[in-house]
Coordinates of C-alpha atoms in Angstrom, one line a residue:
X1 CA 0.2 -12.2 -20.3
X2 CA -3.1 -11.5 -20.2
X3 CA -4.4 -14.2 -18.4
X4 CA -1.7 -13.6 -15.2
X5 CA -2.0 -9.4 -15.6
X6 CA -5.9 -9.8 -15.4
X7 CA -5.5 -12.8 -12.3
X8 CA -3.4 -10.2 -10.5
X9 CA -5.0 -7.0 -10.9
X10 CA -8.1 -8.3 -10.5
X11 CA -7.4 -10.7 -7.2
X12 CA -4.1 -8.7 -5.4
X13 CA -4.1 -5.5 -6.7
X14 CA -7.6 -4.3 -6.1
X15 CA -8.3 -6.0 -2.9
X16 CA -5.5 -4.7 -1.7
X17 CA -6.0 -1.1 -2.7
X18 CA -9.8 -1.3 -1.4
X19 CA -7.9 -2.5 2.5
X20 CA -5.9 1.0 2.2
X21 CA -8.0 3.0 1.3
X22 CA -10.6 1.9 3.7
X23 CA -7.9 2.9 6.7
X24 CA -5.9 6.3 4.7
X25 CA -9.3 7.6 3.5
X26 CA -11.9 10.2 5.5
X27 CA -14.4 11.3 4.3
X28 CA -13.3 10.8 1.0
X29 CA -10.2 12.9 2.0
X30 CA -6.3 11.1 2.1
X31 CA -4.5 11.3 5.0
X32 CA -0.7 11.0 4.2
X33 CA 0.1 12.5 7.0
X34 CA -0.4 9.4 8.7
X35 CA 2.4 8.0 7.4
X36 CA 4.9 9.5 8.5
X37 CA 2.4 9.8 11.9
X38 CA 3.0 5.8 11.8
X39 CA 6.4 4.7 10.7
X40 CA 8.5 7.5 13.2
X41 CA 6.8 5.9 16.7
X42 CA 10.1 4.2 18.2
X43 CA 8.3 1.0 18.1
X44 CA 6.7 0.6 15.2
X45 CA 10.7 1.4 14.1
X46 CA 11.8 -1.3 16.2
X47 CA 9.2 -3.3 14.8
X48 CA 10.8 -2.3 11.3
X49 CA 14.4 -2.8 12.6
X50 CA 13.5 -6.4 13.7
X51 CA 11.1 -7.5 10.6
X52 CA 14.5 -7.2 9.0
X53 CA 16.9 -8.1 10.5
X54 CA 15.5 -11.9 11.5
X55 CA 14.5 -12.1 7.6
X56 CA 18.0 -11.5 6.8
X57 CA 19.3 -14.1 9.9
X58 CA 16.7 -16.4 8.6
X59 CA 17.5 -16.6 4.9
X60 CA 20.7 -17.0 5.3
X61 CA 20.2 -20.0 8.3
X62 CA 18.5 -21.9 5.9
X63 CA 20.7 -21.0 2.7
X64 CA 24.1 -22.7 5.1
X65 CA 21.8 -25.8 5.9
X66 CA 19.7 -26.5 2.9
X67 CA 22.1 -26.3 0.1
X68 CA 23.8 -29.0 1.1
X69 CA 20.8 -30.9 1.4
X70 CA 20.0 -29.6 -2.3
X71 CA 23.3 -31.2 -3.7
X72 CA 22.2 -34.5 -1.6
X73 CA 19.2 -34.5 -3.1
X74 CA 20.3 -33.6 -6.8
X75 CA 23.6 -35.5 -7.4
X76 CA 23.3 -38.5 -4.5
X77 CA 21.3 -41.7 -5.7
X78 CA 19.9 -43.6 -2.0
X79 CA 17.7 -45.5 -0.5
X80 CA 14.2 -44.1 0.3
X81 CA 14.8 -40.3 -1.5
X82 CA 12.1 -39.8 -2.4
X83 CA 10.4 -40.5 0.4
X84 CA 12.7 -38.5 2.1
X85 CA 11.7 -35.8 -0.6
X86 CA 8.4 -35.9 0.3
X87 CA 8.8 -35.5 4.5
X88 CA 11.2 -32.7 4.0
X89 CA 8.4 -30.6 2.2
X90 CA 5.7 -31.5 5.4
X91 CA 6.6 -29.2 7.4
X92 CA 5.9 -26.1 4.8
X93 CA 2.4 -26.8 4.6
X94 CA 1.5 -27.2 8.1
X95 CA -0.4 -24.4 9.6
X96 CA 2.2 -22.1 11.5
X97 CA 0.1 -22.3 14.2
X98 CA 0.1 -25.8 14.7
X99 CA 4.3 -26.0 13.5
X100 CA 4.5 -23.0 16.0
X101 CA 3.2 -25.4 19.0
X102 CA 5.2 -27.9 17.9
X103 CA 8.4 -26.7 17.9
X104 CA 7.5 -24.9 21.5
X105 CA 6.8 -28.0 22.4
X106 CA 10.7 -28.8 22.2
X107 CA 12.6 -25.3 23.2
X108 CA 10.0 -24.1 25.3
X109 CA 9.0 -24.8 29.5
X110 CA 8.6 -28.7 29.8
X111 CA 9.8 -29.1 26.1
X112 CA 12.2 -31.6 24.9
X113 CA 15.2 -29.9 25.2
X114 CA 14.7 -28.5 28.7
X115 CA 13.7 -32.1 30.7
X116 CA 16.9 -33.6 28.6
X117 CA 18.9 -30.5 29.1
X118 CA 17.5 -27.8 30.9
X119 CA 17.8 -26.0 28.4
X120 CA 15.0 -23.3 27.5
X121 CA 15.0 -21.5 23.4
X122 CA 11.3 -19.9 23.8
X123 CA 13.1 -16.2 25.1
X124 CA 15.6 -16.0 22.7
X125 CA 15.1 -15.2 18.7
X126 CA 17.2 -18.2 18.0
X127 CA 13.5 -20.2 18.8
X128 CA 12.0 -17.8 15.6
X129 CA 15.3 -18.4 13.6
X130 CA 15.1 -22.3 13.4
X131 CA 11.4 -22.7 13.4
X132 CA 12.0 -20.4 9.8
X133 CA 14.1 -22.8 8.5
X134 CA 11.8 -25.7 10.0
X135 CA 9.0 -24.3 7.4
X136 CA 11.6 -23.0 4.4
X137 CA 14.2 -25.8 4.3
X138 CA 12.2 -27.0 1.5
X139 CA 11.6 -24.1 -0.7
X140 CA 15.7 -24.3 -0.8
X141 CA 15.7 -28.0 -1.5
X142 CA 13.7 -27.9 -3.8
X143 CA 14.2 -24.9 -6.0
X144 CA 17.6 -25.4 -5.7
X145 CA 17.8 -29.0 -6.2
X146 CA 15.2 -29.1 -9.2
X147 CA 17.8 -27.2 -11.6
X148 CA 20.9 -29.0 -9.9
X149 CA 19.7 -32.6 -11.0
X150 CA 19.4 -31.4 -14.2
X151 CA 22.7 -29.7 -14.9
X152 CA 25.5 -32.0 -16.8
X153 CA 28.4 -33.0 -14.7
X154 CA 30.5 -33.6 -17.6
X155 CA 31.0 -30.3 -17.8
X156 CA 32.2 -29.9 -14.4
X157 CA 34.0 -32.6 -15.1
X158 CA 36.2 -31.5 -17.6
X159 CA 37.1 -28.0 -15.4
X160 CA 38.4 -31.2 -13.4
X161 CA 40.4 -32.4 -16.4
X162 CA 42.1 -28.5 -17.3
X163 CA 43.7 -28.3 -14.3
X164 CA 40.9 -26.9 -11.6
X165 CA 40.6 -28.1 -8.1
X166 CA 37.0 -29.6 -7.3
X167 CA 35.9 -26.5 -5.3
X168 CA 37.4 -24.5 -8.2
X169 CA 35.0 -26.1 -10.3
X170 CA 32.2 -25.8 -8.5
X171 CA 32.7 -22.3 -7.7
X172 CA 33.7 -21.6 -11.2
X173 CA 31.4 -23.9 -13.1
X174 CA 28.7 -25.1 -10.9
X175 CA 27.7 -22.0 -9.0
X176 CA 27.1 -19.3 -11.5
X177 CA 24.6 -22.1 -13.4
X178 CA 23.0 -22.4 -10.0
X179 CA 23.2 -18.7 -9.6
X180 CA 19.4 -17.6 -11.0
X181 CA 17.7 -21.1 -9.0
X182 CA 19.8 -19.3 -5.6
X183 CA 18.4 -15.4 -5.5
X184 CA 14.8 -17.4 -6.1
X185 CA 14.9 -19.8 -3.4
X186 CA 16.5 -17.0 -1.2
X187 CA 13.9 -14.7 -2.1
X188 CA 11.3 -16.9 -1.2
X189 CA 12.5 -16.9 2.0
X190 CA 13.2 -14.1 2.7
X191 CA 9.9 -12.6 1.8
X192 CA 8.3 -15.6 3.3
X193 CA 10.3 -14.7 7.1
X194 CA 9.5 -11.1 6.6
X195 CA 5.5 -11.6 6.7
X196 CA 6.0 -14.0 9.1
X197 CA 3.0 -14.4 11.3
X198 CA 1.9 -17.6 13.4
X199 CA 5.8 -18.3 14.6
X200 CA 6.8 -15.1 15.5
X201 CA 3.4 -14.4 18.0
X202 CA 4.0 -18.3 19.7
X203 CA 7.6 -18.4 19.8
X204 CA 7.7 -15.0 20.4
X205 CA 5.5 -13.2 22.7
X206 CA 5.5 -9.7 24.0
X207 CA 9.2 -9.4 23.2
X208 CA 9.3 -10.0 19.3
X209 CA 7.3 -8.8 16.8
X210 CA 7.6 -8.2 13.2
X211 CA 5.2 -6.2 10.6
X212 CA 2.5 -8.6 10.2
X213 CA 1.9 -9.1 13.4
X214 CA 1.6 -5.3 14.6
X215 CA -0.6 -5.2 11.4
X216 CA -2.7 -8.3 12.6
X217 CA -2.7 -6.6 15.9
X218 CA -3.9 -3.4 15.0
X219 CA -6.5 -4.2 13.3
X220 CA -7.9 -7.0 15.4
X221 CA -6.9 -6.0 19.0
X222 CA -6.8 -2.3 18.6
X223 CA -8.8 -1.5 15.9
X224 CA -6.4 0.7 14.3
X225 CA -7.1 0.2 10.6
X226 CA -5.4 3.4 9.3
X227 CA -2.0 2.4 11.5
X228 CA -2.5 -1.2 10.1
X229 CA -2.8 0.2 6.0
X230 CA 0.2 3.1 6.7
X231 CA 2.3 0.0 7.4
X232 CA 0.7 -2.5 4.9
X233 CA 1.9 0.4 2.5
X234 CA 5.3 0.0 4.0
X235 CA 5.5 -3.9 3.9
X236 CA 4.1 -3.3 0.4
X237 CA 7.5 -0.8 -0.8
X238 CA 9.9 -2.8 0.9
X239 CA 9.2 -6.2 -1.1
X240 CA 8.9 -4.4 -4.3
X241 CA 12.2 -2.9 -3.6
X242 CA 13.9 -5.9 -3.2
X243 CA 11.4 -7.7 -5.9
X244 CA 13.0 -5.0 -8.2
X245 CA 16.9 -5.3 -6.8
X246 CA 16.0 -9.2 -7.4
X247 CA 14.8 -9.3 -10.8
X248 CA 17.2 -6.6 -12.0
X249 CA 20.3 -8.9 -10.7
X250 CA 18.9 -12.1 -11.4
X251 CA 18.5 -11.0 -15.2
X252 CA 22.3 -10.0 -15.3
X253 CA 24.1 -13.8 -14.8
X254 CA 21.5 -16.0 -16.6
X255 CA 23.0 -18.1 -19.1
X256 CA 21.9 -20.5 -21.7
X257 CA 22.8 -24.2 -19.7
X258 CA 23.1 -28.0 -21.0
X259 CA 20.2 -29.1 -19.3
X260 CA 20.2 -33.7 -18.7
X261 CA 17.7 -36.3 -17.7
X262 CA 18.4 -36.0 -14.4
X263 CA 18.5 -40.3 -14.0
X264 CA 22.3 -39.5 -15.5
X265 CA 23.2 -37.2 -12.5
X266 CA 22.6 -38.6 -9.4
X267 CA 24.3 -41.3 -8.7
X268 CA 25.9 -43.5 -5.3
X269 CA 27.5 -41.7 -3.1
X270 CA 31.6 -42.5 -3.4
X271 CA 33.8 -41.4 -1.3
X272 CA 34.4 -40.6 2.8
X273 CA 33.1 -36.8 1.6
X274 CA 29.9 -38.2 0.3
X275 CA 28.8 -40.5 2.9
X276 CA 30.2 -38.1 5.8
X277 CA 28.0 -35.2 3.8
X278 CA 25.3 -37.4 3.2
X279 CA 25.0 -38.6 6.5
X280 CA 25.2 -34.7 8.0
X281 CA 22.0 -34.2 5.6
X282 CA 20.2 -36.8 7.4
X283 CA 21.2 -36.0 10.9
X284 CA 19.4 -32.3 10.5
X285 CA 16.7 -33.7 8.6
X286 CA 16.1 -35.5 11.7
X287 CA 16.4 -33.0 14.2
X288 CA 15.7 -30.6 12.4
X289 CA 12.5 -31.9 10.5
X290 CA 10.8 -35.3 11.5
X291 CA 11.3 -34.3 15.0
X292 CA 8.8 -31.5 15.7
X293 CA 7.2 -33.4 13.2
X294 CA 6.8 -36.3 16.0
X295 CA 6.1 -34.3 18.9
X296 CA 2.6 -34.2 16.9
X297 CA 1.8 -37.0 16.1
X298 CA 2.6 -38.7 19.5
X299 CA 0.4 -36.1 21.2
X300 CA -2.5 -37.0 18.3
X301 CA -2.2 -40.6 20.0
X302 CA -2.5 -39.2 23.5
X303 CA -5.9 -40.4 24.3
X304 CA -6.6 -44.3 24.7
X305 CA -7.9 -46.0 21.7
X306 CA -7.0 -43.2 19.1
X307 CA -9.5 -41.6 20.9
X308 CA -9.1 -38.1 19.2
X309 CA -9.2 -39.7 15.9
X310 CA -12.3 -41.3 16.7
X311 CA -13.9 -37.8 17.8
X312 CA -13.6 -35.5 14.7
X313 CA -16.2 -38.3 12.9
X314 CA -19.1 -36.5 15.3
X315 CA -20.1 -33.2 15.2
X316 CA -20.4 -31.5 18.2
X317 CA -22.8 -28.5 16.7
X318 CA -20.9 -25.8 18.2
X319 CA -17.4 -24.8 16.3
X320 CA -18.1 -26.7 13.6
X321 CA -21.8 -27.6 11.3
X322 CA -20.3 -30.8 10.6
X323 CA -18.2 -33.3 11.4
X324 CA -14.6 -31.9 11.5
X325 CA -12.9 -34.6 9.2
X326 CA -14.7 -33.6 6.0
X327 CA -12.3 -30.7 6.9
X328 CA -9.9 -33.2 5.0
X329 CA -12.0 -33.9 1.8
X330 CA -12.8 -29.8 1.2
X331 CA -9.6 -29.2 1.7
X332 CA -8.0 -31.6 -1.0
X333 CA -11.1 -29.7 -3.6
X334 CA -9.5 -26.6 -2.9
X335 CA -5.8 -27.4 -3.6
X336 CA -6.5 -29.4 -6.5
X337 CA -8.7 -26.3 -7.9
X338 CA -5.9 -23.5 -6.3
X339 CA -3.5 -26.1 -8.5
X340 CA -5.3 -25.9 -11.3
X341 CA -5.5 -22.5 -11.4
X342 CA -2.1 -21.4 -10.2
X343 CA -0.2 -23.3 -12.8
X344 CA -2.5 -22.1 -15.6
X345 CA -1.5 -18.8 -14.5
X346 CA 1.8 -19.0 -13.1
X347 CA 3.2 -21.5 -16.9
X348 CA 1.9 -19.1 -18.6
X349 CA 3.3 -15.8 -16.9
X350 CA 7.0 -18.1 -17.5
X351 CA 6.5 -18.5 -20.1
X352 CA 6.5 -15.2 -21.7
X353 CA 9.1 -14.1 -19.4
X354 CA 11.3 -16.5 -20.0
X355 CA 11.4 -14.6 -24.1
X356 CA 14.6 -13.0 -24.8
X357 CA 13.1 -10.2 -26.5
X358 CA 10.2 -9.6 -24.0
X359 CA 9.9 -6.2 -23.7
X360 CA 11.1 -4.2 -20.4
X361 CA 7.3 -3.7 -19.6
X362 CA 7.2 -7.4 -19.4
X363 CA 9.9 -8.4 -17.2
X364 CA 9.2 -5.8 -14.3
X365 CA 6.2 -7.7 -13.7
X366 CA 8.5 -10.5 -12.9
X367 CA 8.9 -9.1 -10.2
X368 CA 5.4 -7.6 -9.0
X369 CA 4.7 -11.7 -9.7
X370 CA 6.3 -12.2 -5.8
X371 CA 4.0 -9.5 -4.1
X372 CA 1.9 -11.8 -2.7
X373 CA 4.1 -13.0 -1.1
X374 CA 5.4 -10.5 0.9
X375 CA 1.8 -8.5 0.9
X376 CA 0.3 -9.3 4.6
X377 CA -2.5 -12.3 4.2
X378 CA -4.3 -10.6 6.9
X379 CA -4.9 -7.4 4.5
X380 CA -5.7 -9.2 1.5
X381 CA -8.3 -11.5 3.3
X382 CA -10.1 -8.5 4.4
X383 CA -9.2 -7.2 1.4
X384 CA -11.4 -9.8 -0.5
X385 CA -14.5 -9.5 1.4
X386 CA -14.6 -5.6 0.9
X387 CA -13.7 -5.6 -2.8
X388 CA -15.5 -8.6 -3.8
X389 CA -18.6 -7.7 -2.5
X390 CA -20.6 -6.2 -5.3
X391 CA -21.7 -7.2 -9.2
X392 CA -20.1 -8.5 -11.7
X393 CA -17.5 -9.7 -8.3
X394 CA -19.7 -10.4 -6.0
X395 CA -17.5 -14.0 -5.1
X396 CA -18.3 -13.5 -1.5
X397 CA -20.7 -16.8 -1.4
X398 CA -19.1 -18.5 -4.4
X399 CA -17.0 -21.5 -3.0
X400 CA -13.7 -20.6 -6.4
X401 CA -12.7 -17.0 -3.7
X402 CA -10.7 -20.0 -1.4
X403 CA -8.9 -22.1 -4.3
X404 CA -8.5 -18.0 -5.4
X405 CA -7.1 -17.2 -2.5
X406 CA -4.6 -19.6 -2.6
X407 CA -3.4 -20.0 -6.5
X408 CA -2.7 -16.2 -5.4
X409 CA 0.2 -17.7 -3.4
X410 CA 0.8 -20.9 -5.6
X411 CA 1.5 -19.5 -8.6
X412 CA 4.5 -17.2 -7.8
X413 CA 6.1 -20.4 -6.8
X414 CA 4.7 -22.0 -10.5
X415 CA 6.5 -18.5 -12.0
X416 CA 10.1 -19.2 -9.4
X417 CA 10.6 -23.0 -9.5
X418 CA 9.2 -22.8 -13.9
X419 CA 11.0 -19.6 -14.9
X420 CA 15.2 -20.6 -14.5
X421 CA 15.3 -23.6 -16.5
X422 CA 12.8 -22.2 -19.7
X423 CA 15.3 -19.5 -19.4
X424 CA 18.2 -21.7 -19.6
X425 CA 16.8 -24.0 -23.3
X426 CA 19.2 -23.0 -25.9
X427 CA 16.9 -20.8 -28.1
X428 CA 18.7 -22.3 -30.8
X429 CA 16.6 -25.4 -30.6
X430 CA 13.4 -23.5 -30.3
X431 CA 14.8 -21.3 -34.1
X432 CA 16.0 -24.7 -35.5
X433 CA 12.2 -26.5 -35.1
X434 CA 11.2 -23.5 -36.3
X435 CA 13.0 -23.4 -39.1
X436 CA 12.2 -27.0 -39.9
X437 CA 8.3 -25.9 -40.7
X438 CA 7.3 -26.5 -36.8
X439 CA 4.3 -24.2 -35.7
X440 CA 4.9 -22.0 -31.9
X441 CA 3.1 -25.2 -30.2
X442 CA 4.4 -27.3 -31.6
X443 CA 7.8 -25.8 -31.1
X444 CA 6.6 -25.7 -27.1
X445 CA 5.2 -29.4 -27.3
X446 CA 8.3 -30.5 -28.9
X447 CA 11.2 -28.3 -27.8
X448 CA 10.1 -26.5 -24.1
X449 CA 8.1 -29.2 -22.6
X450 CA 10.2 -32.4 -22.3
X451 CA 12.8 -30.1 -21.1
X452 CA 10.3 -28.0 -18.6
X453 CA 8.2 -31.2 -17.5
X454 CA 9.9 -31.8 -14.3
X455 CA 9.6 -27.9 -13.1
X456 CA 6.1 -27.9 -14.0
X457 CA 5.3 -31.1 -12.1
X458 CA 8.2 -29.7 -9.1
X459 CA 6.1 -26.2 -9.5
X460 CA 2.8 -27.9 -9.6
X461 CA 3.7 -29.4 -6.1
X462 CA 4.1 -26.9 -4.5
X463 CA 1.3 -25.1 -5.6
X464 CA -0.8 -28.1 -3.9
X465 CA 1.6 -28.2 -0.7
X466 CA 0.8 -23.9 -0.6
X467 CA -3.1 -24.7 -0.9
X468 CA -3.5 -27.6 1.6
X469 CA -1.8 -25.3 3.8
X470 CA -2.5 -21.0 4.0
X471 CA -4.0 -20.1 7.0
X472 CA -3.9 -16.2 7.0
X473 CA -6.6 -15.5 3.6
X474 CA -8.3 -18.3 4.4
X475 CA -9.3 -17.8 7.6
X476 CA -11.5 -14.4 6.8
X477 CA -13.1 -16.1 3.6
X478 CA -14.0 -20.1 4.1
X479 CA -17.6 -20.4 4.9
X480 CA -18.5 -21.8 8.0
X481 CA -19.4 -25.3 6.4
X482 CA -16.8 -26.2 4.2
X483 CA -13.1 -25.2 6.9
X484 CA -9.9 -26.0 4.8
X485 CA -7.9 -28.1 7.3
X486 CA -5.3 -25.3 8.4
X487 CA -9.0 -22.9 9.8
X488 CA -10.0 -25.9 11.3
X489 CA -7.6 -26.8 13.5
X490 CA -7.0 -23.0 14.3
X491 CA -10.3 -23.6 15.1
X492 CA -10.5 -26.0 17.6
X493 CA -6.6 -24.7 19.1
X494 CA -8.5 -21.6 19.9
X495 CA -11.4 -23.4 22.7
X496 CA -9.5 -25.1 25.8
X497 CA -10.0 -28.3 26.8
X498 CA -7.8 -30.9 26.4
X499 CA -10.5 -32.8 23.8
X500 CA -10.2 -30.3 21.7
X501 CA -7.0 -29.9 21.4
X502 CA -5.9 -33.4 21.0
X503 CA -8.7 -33.1 18.4
X504 CA -6.1 -30.4 17.0
X505 CA -3.1 -32.6 16.5
X506 CA -4.9 -35.3 15.2
X507 CA -6.1 -33.3 12.0
X508 CA -2.6 -32.2 11.8
X509 CA -1.4 -35.1 11.9
X510 CA -3.7 -36.3 9.0
X511 CA -2.4 -33.3 6.9
X512 CA 1.2 -34.1 7.7
X513 CA 0.2 -37.6 6.2
X514 CA -2.4 -36.1 3.0
X515 CA 0.7 -34.0 2.5
X516 CA 3.4 -36.5 2.5
X517 CA 1.4 -39.1 0.2
X518 CA 0.5 -36.4 -2.3
X519 CA 4.2 -35.4 -2.7
X520 CA 5.5 -39.0 -2.5
X521 CA 2.6 -39.7 -5.8
X522 CA 4.3 -36.7 -7.7
X523 CA 7.6 -37.5 -6.8
X524 CA 7.2 -41.0 -8.7
X525 CA 5.1 -39.1 -10.8
X526 CA 8.4 -37.4 -12.3
X527 CA 11.0 -39.6 -12.1
X528 CA 8.7 -41.7 -13.9
X529 CA 10.0 -40.6 -17.9
X530 CA 11.9 -42.7 -20.4
X531 CA 12.5 -39.8 -22.8
X532 CA 15.4 -38.5 -23.3
X533 CA 17.0 -34.3 -24.1

């Protein structure tokens, strides 16, 4: 636990504490009365209510639509499954400003629905909810599906032979085994929607506002840092309470599971029910995920002769100090470094938390690991600039600052993906290996690693994807001569003119292609296994 604790203390707790102190301290004295003044304002109470309500609704809708897909990818074998799994993950890494604009083109004025049927959703909360499902669909599919594909189907078959119905066997055997993964996925979706910024900013307009949007408005538009600090504390306390409840309930429901090779569990669809389910999932993916991505691709091709793409190789000397296409290589370098940090920190934390004899203090750290997902990225970005500006941690001019910020978001995904599988490993296997003379390192290499290898690769893919698309904190700390892809897209969108907008769409398309290629490679490595356990 030493490295994970030090990492989160230095690069999360310290920056957040620094920015909160800057807002609530006046002449060295804490202004605690400011908290009551802010939270009792009617407009702030409305923001708090809408933030909570839309997060719960978005989480429920995402689970409803994505759990069938988790089953399809875990249990059914069909042509193009690996490619489709990568496609499902692409929306999750898109910058929110880009994906929000694409979704607006579908449901807003002059959008696809408006042109075909005269239907507009941009003035309703449905646009926000559907856009949140668009982003978080992959979280449920990969987190729940990763464990579901390793559950031994013979346990459910045994229940059927003993007289249980198909629904009863699933409810009493499979669902309890999946409960930790479902809870982890629901938690991540809730945190992402609770702190939603780009989607609500674009689709909500002046009508809807979340805590994240209000923090940004108070910081950059009103310049009221004290109100922003209070809202950050409110967000921090709310997320901490949710994580504490999650850790307590999930811990009580975890049991040792029998895990098998995923190659043994996926079969060709059988029966009309499975074929209908597969068709329904494919239609949902096509309409909810692929269609917005297709809008981006089409807009990037509006200029004749791939004009927008060719313009990416030119440096205009204004927004960028070099050609915008350089952001592709920069993003890949940062993402690889951030993935290595996130897997190292998150893997160590998951291994410690998975021990049955872990103390209460160690188990409490489980909830704290998720806090970076529930705290304003605006706060974290500003906190980096304020806290990490003096020796011995003066990192403002160092390239490592961006991967560190990205790893803060990636590490919780590593923990949440690996932890259910690590806790499901039967402790008697480790004890038997130790009795036979294996060292702790050999026990991990021979017993744990073969069982968690698949989860480790899934976690690495999540961390890489998150790093590619992270925007909230990176926009404050990325150097002008080395912008990431999301930062470059945002800068282009902020400038008027069709050429800048077209280049933004072209860069977004490149981001989608890079992410899809990386995830497809990961899928091939993840399924290229000969060992059995």
